[in-house]
CSV table of N, CA and C in Angstrom, one decimal:
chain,number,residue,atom,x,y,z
A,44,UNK,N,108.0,138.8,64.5
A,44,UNK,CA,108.7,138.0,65.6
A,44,UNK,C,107.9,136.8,66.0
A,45,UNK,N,108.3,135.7,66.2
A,45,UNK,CA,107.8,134.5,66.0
A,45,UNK,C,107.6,134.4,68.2
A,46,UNK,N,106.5,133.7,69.2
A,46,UNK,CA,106.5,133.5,69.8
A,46,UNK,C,108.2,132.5,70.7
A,47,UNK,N,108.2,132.8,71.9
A,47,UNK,CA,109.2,132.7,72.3
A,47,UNK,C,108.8,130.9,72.6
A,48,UNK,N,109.8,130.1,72.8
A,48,UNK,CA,109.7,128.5,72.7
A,48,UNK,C,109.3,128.1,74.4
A,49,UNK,N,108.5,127.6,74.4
A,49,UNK,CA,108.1,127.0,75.6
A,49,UNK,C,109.4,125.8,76.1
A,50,UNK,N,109.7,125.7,77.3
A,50,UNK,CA,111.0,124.9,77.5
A,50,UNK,C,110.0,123.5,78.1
A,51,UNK,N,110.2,122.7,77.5
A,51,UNK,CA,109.9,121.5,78.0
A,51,UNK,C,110.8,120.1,78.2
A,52,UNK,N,110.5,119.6,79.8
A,52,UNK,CA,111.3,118.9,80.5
A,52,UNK,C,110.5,117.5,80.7
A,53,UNK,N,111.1,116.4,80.8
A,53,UNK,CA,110.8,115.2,80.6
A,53,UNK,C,111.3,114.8,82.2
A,54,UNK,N,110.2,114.2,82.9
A,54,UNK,CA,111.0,114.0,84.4
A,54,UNK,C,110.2,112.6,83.9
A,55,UNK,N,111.7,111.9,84.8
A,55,UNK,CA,111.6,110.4,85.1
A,55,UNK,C,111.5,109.7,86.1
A,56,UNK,N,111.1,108.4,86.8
A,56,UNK,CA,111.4,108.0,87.3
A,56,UNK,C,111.5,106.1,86.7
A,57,UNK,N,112.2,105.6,87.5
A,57,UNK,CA,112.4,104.0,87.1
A,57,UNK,C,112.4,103.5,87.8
A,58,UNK,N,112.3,101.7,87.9
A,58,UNK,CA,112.7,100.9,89.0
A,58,UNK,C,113.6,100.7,89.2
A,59,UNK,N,114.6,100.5,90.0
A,59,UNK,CA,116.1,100.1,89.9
A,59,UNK,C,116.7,98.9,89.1
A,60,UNK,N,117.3,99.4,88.3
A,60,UNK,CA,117.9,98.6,87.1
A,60,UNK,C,117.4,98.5,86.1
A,61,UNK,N,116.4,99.4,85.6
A,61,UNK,CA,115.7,100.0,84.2
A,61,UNK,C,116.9,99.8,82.9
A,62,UNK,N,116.5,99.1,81.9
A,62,UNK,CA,117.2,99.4,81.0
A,62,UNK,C,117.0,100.9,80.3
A,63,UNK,N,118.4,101.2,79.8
A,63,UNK,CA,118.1,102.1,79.2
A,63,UNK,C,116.7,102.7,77.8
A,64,UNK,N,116.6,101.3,77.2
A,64,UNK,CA,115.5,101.0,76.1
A,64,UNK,C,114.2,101.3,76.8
A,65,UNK,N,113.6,100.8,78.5
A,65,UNK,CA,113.0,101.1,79.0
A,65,UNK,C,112.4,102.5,79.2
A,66,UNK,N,114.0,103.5,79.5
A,66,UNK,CA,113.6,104.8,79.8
A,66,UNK,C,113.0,105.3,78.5
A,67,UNK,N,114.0,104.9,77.2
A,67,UNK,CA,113.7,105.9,76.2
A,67,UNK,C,112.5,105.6,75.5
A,68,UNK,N,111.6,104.7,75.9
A,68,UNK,CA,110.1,103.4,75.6
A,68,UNK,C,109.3,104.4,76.4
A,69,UNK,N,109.7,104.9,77.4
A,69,UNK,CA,108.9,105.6,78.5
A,69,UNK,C,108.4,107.2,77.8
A,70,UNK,N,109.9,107.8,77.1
A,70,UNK,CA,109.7,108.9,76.9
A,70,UNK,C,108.9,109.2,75.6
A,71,UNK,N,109.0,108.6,74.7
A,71,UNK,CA,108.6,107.9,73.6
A,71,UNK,C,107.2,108.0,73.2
A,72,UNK,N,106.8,107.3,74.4
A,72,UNK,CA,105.5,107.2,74.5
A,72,UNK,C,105.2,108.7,75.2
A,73,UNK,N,105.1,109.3,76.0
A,73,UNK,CA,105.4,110.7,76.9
A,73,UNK,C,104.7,111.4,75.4
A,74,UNK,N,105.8,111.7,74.8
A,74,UNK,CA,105.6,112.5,73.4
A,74,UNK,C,104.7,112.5,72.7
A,75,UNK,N,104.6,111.0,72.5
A,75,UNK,CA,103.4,110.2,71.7
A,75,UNK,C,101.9,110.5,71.6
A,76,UNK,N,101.7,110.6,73.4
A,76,UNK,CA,100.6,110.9,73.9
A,76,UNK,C,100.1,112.2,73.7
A,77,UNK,N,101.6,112.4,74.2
A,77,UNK,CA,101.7,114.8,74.2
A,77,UNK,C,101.2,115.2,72.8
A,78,UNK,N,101.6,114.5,71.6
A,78,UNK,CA,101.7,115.4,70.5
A,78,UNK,C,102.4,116.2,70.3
A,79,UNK,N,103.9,116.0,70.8
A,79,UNK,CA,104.9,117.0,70.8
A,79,UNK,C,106.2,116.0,70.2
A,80,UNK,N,107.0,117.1,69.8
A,80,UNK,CA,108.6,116.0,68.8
A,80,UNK,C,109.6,116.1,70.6
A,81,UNK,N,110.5,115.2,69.6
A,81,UNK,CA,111.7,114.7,70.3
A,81,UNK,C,112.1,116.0,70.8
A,82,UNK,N,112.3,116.9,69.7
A,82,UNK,CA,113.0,117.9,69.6
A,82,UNK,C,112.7,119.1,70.3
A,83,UNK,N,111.6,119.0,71.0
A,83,UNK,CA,111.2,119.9,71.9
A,83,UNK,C,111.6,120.1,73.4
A,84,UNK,N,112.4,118.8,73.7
A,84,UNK,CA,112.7,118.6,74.6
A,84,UNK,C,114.1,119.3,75.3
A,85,UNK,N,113.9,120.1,75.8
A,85,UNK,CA,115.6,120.4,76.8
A,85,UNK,C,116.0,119.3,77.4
A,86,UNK,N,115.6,119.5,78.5
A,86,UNK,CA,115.9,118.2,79.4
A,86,UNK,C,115.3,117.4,80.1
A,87,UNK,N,116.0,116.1,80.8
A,87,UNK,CA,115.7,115.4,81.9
A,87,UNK,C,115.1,115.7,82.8
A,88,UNK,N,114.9,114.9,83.8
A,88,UNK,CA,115.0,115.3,85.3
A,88,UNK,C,114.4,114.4,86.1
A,89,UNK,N,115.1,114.0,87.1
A,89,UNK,CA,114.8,113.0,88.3
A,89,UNK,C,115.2,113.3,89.4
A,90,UNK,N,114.9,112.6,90.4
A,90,UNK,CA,115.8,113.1,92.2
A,90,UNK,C,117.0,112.7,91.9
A,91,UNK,N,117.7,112.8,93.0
A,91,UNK,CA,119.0,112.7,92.8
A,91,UNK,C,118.9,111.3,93.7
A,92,UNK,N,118.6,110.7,93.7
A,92,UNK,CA,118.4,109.5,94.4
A,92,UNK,C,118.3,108.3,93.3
A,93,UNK,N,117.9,109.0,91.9
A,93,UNK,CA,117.5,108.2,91.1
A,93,UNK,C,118.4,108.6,90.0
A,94,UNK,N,119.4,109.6,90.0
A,94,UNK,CA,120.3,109.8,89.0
A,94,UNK,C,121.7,108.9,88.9
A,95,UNK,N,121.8,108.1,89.6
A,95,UNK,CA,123.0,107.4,89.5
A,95,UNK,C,122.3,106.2,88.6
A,96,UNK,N,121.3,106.0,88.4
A,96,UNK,CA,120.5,104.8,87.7
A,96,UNK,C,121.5,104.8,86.2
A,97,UNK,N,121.6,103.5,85.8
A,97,UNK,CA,122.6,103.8,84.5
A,97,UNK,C,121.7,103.8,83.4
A,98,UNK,N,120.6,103.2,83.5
A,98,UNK,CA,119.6,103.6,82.3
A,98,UNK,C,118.9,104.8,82.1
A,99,UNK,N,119.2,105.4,83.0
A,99,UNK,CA,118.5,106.8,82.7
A,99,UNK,C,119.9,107.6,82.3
A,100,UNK,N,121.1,107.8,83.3
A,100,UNK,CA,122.0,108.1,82.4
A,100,UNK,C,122.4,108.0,80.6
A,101,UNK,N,122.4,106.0,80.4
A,101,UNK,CA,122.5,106.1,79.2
A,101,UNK,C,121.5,106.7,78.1
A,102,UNK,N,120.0,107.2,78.7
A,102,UNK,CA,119.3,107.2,78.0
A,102,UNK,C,119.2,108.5,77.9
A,103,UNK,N,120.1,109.4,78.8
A,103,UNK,CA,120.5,111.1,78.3
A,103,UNK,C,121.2,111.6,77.0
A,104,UNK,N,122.3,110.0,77.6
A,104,UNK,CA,123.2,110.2,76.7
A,104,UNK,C,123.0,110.2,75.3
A,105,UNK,N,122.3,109.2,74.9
A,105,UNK,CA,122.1,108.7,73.5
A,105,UNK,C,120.9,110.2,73.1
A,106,UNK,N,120.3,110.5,74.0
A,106,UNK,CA,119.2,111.8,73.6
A,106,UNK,C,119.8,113.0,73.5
A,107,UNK,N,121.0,113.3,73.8
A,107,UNK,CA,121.8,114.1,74.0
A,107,UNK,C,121.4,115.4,74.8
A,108,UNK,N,120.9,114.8,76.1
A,108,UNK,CA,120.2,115.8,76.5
A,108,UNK,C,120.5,115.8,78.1
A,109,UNK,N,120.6,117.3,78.8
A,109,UNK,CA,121.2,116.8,80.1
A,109,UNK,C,120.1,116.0,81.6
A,110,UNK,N,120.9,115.4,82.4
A,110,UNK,CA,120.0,114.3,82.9
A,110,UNK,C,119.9,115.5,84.3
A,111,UNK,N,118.9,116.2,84.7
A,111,UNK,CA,118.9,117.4,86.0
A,111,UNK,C,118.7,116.2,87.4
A,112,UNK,N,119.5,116.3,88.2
A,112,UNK,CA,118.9,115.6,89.6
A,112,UNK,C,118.6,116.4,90.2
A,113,UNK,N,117.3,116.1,90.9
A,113,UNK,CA,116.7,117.3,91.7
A,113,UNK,C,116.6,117.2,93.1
A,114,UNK,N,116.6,117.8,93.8
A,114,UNK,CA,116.8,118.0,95.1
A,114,UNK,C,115.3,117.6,95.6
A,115,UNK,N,115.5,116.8,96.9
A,115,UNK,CA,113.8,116.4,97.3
A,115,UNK,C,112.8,117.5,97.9
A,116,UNK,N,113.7,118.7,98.3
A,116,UNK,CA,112.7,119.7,98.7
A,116,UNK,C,112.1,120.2,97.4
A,117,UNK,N,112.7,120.1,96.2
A,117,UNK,CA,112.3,120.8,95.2
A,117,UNK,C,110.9,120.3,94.3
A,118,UNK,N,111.1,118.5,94.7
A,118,UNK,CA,110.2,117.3,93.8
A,118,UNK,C,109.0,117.5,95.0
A,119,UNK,N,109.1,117.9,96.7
A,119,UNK,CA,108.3,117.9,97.3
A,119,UNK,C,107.1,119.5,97.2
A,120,UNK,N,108.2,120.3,96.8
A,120,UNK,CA,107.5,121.6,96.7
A,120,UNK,C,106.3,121.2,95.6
A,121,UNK,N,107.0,120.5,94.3
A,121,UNK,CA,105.9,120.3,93.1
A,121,UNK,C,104.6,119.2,93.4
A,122,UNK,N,104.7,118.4,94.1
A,122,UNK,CA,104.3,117.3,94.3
A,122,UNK,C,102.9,117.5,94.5
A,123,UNK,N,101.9,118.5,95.4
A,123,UNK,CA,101.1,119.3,95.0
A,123,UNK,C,99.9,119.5,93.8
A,124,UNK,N,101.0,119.2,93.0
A,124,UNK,CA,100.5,120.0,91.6
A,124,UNK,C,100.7,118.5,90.8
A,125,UNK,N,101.3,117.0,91.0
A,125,UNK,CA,101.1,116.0,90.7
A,125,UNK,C,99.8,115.8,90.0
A,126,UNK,N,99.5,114.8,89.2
A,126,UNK,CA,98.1,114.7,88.4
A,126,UNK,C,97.9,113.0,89.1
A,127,UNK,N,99.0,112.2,89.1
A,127,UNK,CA,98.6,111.0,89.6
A,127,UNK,C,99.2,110.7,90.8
A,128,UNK,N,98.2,109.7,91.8
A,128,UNK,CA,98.5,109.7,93.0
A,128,UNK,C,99.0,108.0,92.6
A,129,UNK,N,100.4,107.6,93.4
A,129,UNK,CA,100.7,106.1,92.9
A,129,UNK,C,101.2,105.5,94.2
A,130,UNK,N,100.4,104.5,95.1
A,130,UNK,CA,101.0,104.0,96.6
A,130,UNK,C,102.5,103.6,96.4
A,131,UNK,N,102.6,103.0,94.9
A,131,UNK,CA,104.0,102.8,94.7
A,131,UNK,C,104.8,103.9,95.3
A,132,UNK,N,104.6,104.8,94.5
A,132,UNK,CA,105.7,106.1,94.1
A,132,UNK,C,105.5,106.6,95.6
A,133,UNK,N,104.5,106.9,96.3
A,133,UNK,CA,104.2,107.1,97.9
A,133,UNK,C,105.4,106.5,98.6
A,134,UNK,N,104.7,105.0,98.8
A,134,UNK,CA,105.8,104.4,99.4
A,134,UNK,C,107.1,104.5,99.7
A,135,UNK,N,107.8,104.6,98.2
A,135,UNK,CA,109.1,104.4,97.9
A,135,UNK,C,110.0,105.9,97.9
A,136,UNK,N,109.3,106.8,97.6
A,136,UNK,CA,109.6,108.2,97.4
A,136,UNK,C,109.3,109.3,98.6
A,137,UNK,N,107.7,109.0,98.8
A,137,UNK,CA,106.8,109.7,99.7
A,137,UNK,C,106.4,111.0,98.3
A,138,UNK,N,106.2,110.8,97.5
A,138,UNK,CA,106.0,111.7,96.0
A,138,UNK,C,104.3,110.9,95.7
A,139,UNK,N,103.8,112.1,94.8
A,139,UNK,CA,102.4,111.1,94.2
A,139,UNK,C,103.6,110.9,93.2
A,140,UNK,N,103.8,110.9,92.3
A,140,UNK,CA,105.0,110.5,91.5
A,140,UNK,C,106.0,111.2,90.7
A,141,UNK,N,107.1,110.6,91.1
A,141,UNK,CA,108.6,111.0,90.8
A,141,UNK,C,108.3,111.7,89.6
A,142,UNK,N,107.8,111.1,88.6
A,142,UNK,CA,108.6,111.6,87.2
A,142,UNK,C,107.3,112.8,87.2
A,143,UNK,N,106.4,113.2,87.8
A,143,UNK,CA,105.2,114.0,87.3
A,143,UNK,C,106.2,115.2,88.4
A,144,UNK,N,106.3,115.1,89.7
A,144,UNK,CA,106.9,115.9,90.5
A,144,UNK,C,108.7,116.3,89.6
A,145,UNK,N,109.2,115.6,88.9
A,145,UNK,CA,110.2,115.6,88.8
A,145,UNK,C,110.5,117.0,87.1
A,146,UNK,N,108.9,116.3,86.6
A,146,UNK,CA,108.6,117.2,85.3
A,146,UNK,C,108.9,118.6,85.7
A,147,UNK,N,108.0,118.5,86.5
A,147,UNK,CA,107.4,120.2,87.2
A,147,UNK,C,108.6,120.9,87.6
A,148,UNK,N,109.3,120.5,88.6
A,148,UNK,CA,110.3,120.8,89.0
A,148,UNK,C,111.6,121.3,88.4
A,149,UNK,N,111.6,120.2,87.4
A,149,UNK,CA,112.5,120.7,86.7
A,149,UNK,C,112.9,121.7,85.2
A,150,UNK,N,111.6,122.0,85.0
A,150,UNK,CA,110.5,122.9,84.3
A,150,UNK,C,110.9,124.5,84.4
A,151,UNK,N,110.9,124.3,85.8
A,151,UNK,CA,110.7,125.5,86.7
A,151,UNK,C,109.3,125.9,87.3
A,152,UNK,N,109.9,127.3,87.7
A,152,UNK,CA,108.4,128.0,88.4
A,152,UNK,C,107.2,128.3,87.1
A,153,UNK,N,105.9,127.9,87.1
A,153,UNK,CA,105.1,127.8,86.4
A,153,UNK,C,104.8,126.9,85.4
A,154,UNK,N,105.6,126.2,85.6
A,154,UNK,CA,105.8,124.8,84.8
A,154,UNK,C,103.9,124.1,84.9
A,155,UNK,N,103.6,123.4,84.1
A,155,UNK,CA,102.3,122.9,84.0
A,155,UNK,C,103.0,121.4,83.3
A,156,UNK,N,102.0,120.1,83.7
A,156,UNK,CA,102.1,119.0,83.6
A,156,UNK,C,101.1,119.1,82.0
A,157,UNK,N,102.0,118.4,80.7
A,157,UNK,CA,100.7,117.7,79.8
A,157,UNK,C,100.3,117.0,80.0
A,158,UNK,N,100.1,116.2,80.6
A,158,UNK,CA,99.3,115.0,81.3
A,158,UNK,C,99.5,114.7,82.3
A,159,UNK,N,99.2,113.1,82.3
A,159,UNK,CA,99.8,112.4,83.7
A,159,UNK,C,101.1,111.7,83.2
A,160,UNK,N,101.7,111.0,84.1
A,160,UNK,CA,102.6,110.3,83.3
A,160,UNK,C,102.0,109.0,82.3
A,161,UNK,N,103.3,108.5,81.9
A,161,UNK,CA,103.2,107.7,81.2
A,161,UNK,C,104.0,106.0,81.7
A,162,UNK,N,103.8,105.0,81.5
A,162,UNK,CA,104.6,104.1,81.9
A,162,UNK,C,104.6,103.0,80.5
A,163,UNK,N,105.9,102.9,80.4
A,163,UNK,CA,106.6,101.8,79.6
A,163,UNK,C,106.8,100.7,80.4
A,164,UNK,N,106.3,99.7,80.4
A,164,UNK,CA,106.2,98.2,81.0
A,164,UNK,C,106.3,99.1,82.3
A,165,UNK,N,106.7,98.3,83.2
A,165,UNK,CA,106.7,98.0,84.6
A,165,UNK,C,107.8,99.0,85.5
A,166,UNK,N,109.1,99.2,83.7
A,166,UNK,CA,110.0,99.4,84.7
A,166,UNK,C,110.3,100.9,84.4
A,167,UNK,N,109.7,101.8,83.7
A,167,UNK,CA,110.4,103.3,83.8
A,167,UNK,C,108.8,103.9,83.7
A,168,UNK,N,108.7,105.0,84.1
A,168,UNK,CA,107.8,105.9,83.9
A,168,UNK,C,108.1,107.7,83.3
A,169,UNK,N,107.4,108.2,82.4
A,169,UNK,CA,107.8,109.9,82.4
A,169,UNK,C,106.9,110.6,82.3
A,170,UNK,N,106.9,111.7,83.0
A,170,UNK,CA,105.5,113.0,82.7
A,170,UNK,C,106.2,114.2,82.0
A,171,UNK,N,105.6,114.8,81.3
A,171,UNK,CA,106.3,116.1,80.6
A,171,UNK,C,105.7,117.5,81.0
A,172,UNK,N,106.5,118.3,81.1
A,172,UNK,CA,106.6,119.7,81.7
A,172,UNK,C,106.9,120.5,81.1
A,173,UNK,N,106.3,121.8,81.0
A,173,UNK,CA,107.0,122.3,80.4
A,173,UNK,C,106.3,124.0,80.5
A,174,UNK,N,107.3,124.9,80.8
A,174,UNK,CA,107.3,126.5,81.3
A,174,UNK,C,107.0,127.5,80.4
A,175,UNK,N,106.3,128.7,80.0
A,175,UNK,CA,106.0,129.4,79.0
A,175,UNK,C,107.2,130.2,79.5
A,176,UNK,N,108.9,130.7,78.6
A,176,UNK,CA,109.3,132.0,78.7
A,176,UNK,C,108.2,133.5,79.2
């Protein structure tokens, strides 16, 4: 019997009006860094403040993967456990950052960060997560 598959989640954040190319530049690189395939990925995940964004939408879509919005008590419970502190992401969110808090979160309980995030130009950022069954 072969070990059971670790679920790993891709949390995002972007600046408003992210192209979609931006997100999927963001996640891309995420992987790149991880040493992990496309293919390992379940899902998304962002606040729900940041899921009406249409480039993260389209960039579910074309990944075929579902886009989780997460509730801010949920991104604040993880936030904690963040690896990078960003005045940006402070500022604008009150998160050390969206997509690291948003990884974890959406991961689940015991979820662990592979790194920090990652940022594709200016305008999307992702951190990856992901929970041992």
């Amino acid at each position: 019997m072969g070990l059971a598959q670790a679920m790993m989640v891709a949390g995002l954040g972007c600046r408003r009006g992210a192209a979609a190319e931006d997100v999927l530049a963001a996640i891309a690189a995420a992987l790149a860094v991880a040493g992990r395939e496309r293919a390992a990925l379940a899902a998304l995940a962002t606040s729900v403040a940041k899921a009406g964004e249409a480039g993260l939408r389209e960039a579910a879509a074309t990944l075929g993967l579902e886009l989780r919005a997460l509730p801010e008590a949920a991104l604040h419970a993880a936030a904690p456990r963040c690896l990078t502190r960003s005045a940006r992401a402070l500022d604008a969110t009150g998160l050390p950052s969206l997509a690291e808090a948003a990884a974890l979160a959406g991961a689940g309980e015991g979820a662990r960060l592979l790194g920090p995030r990652v940022a594709a130009g200016r305008a999307a950022t992702c951190a990856l997560a992901e929970a041992r069954p």
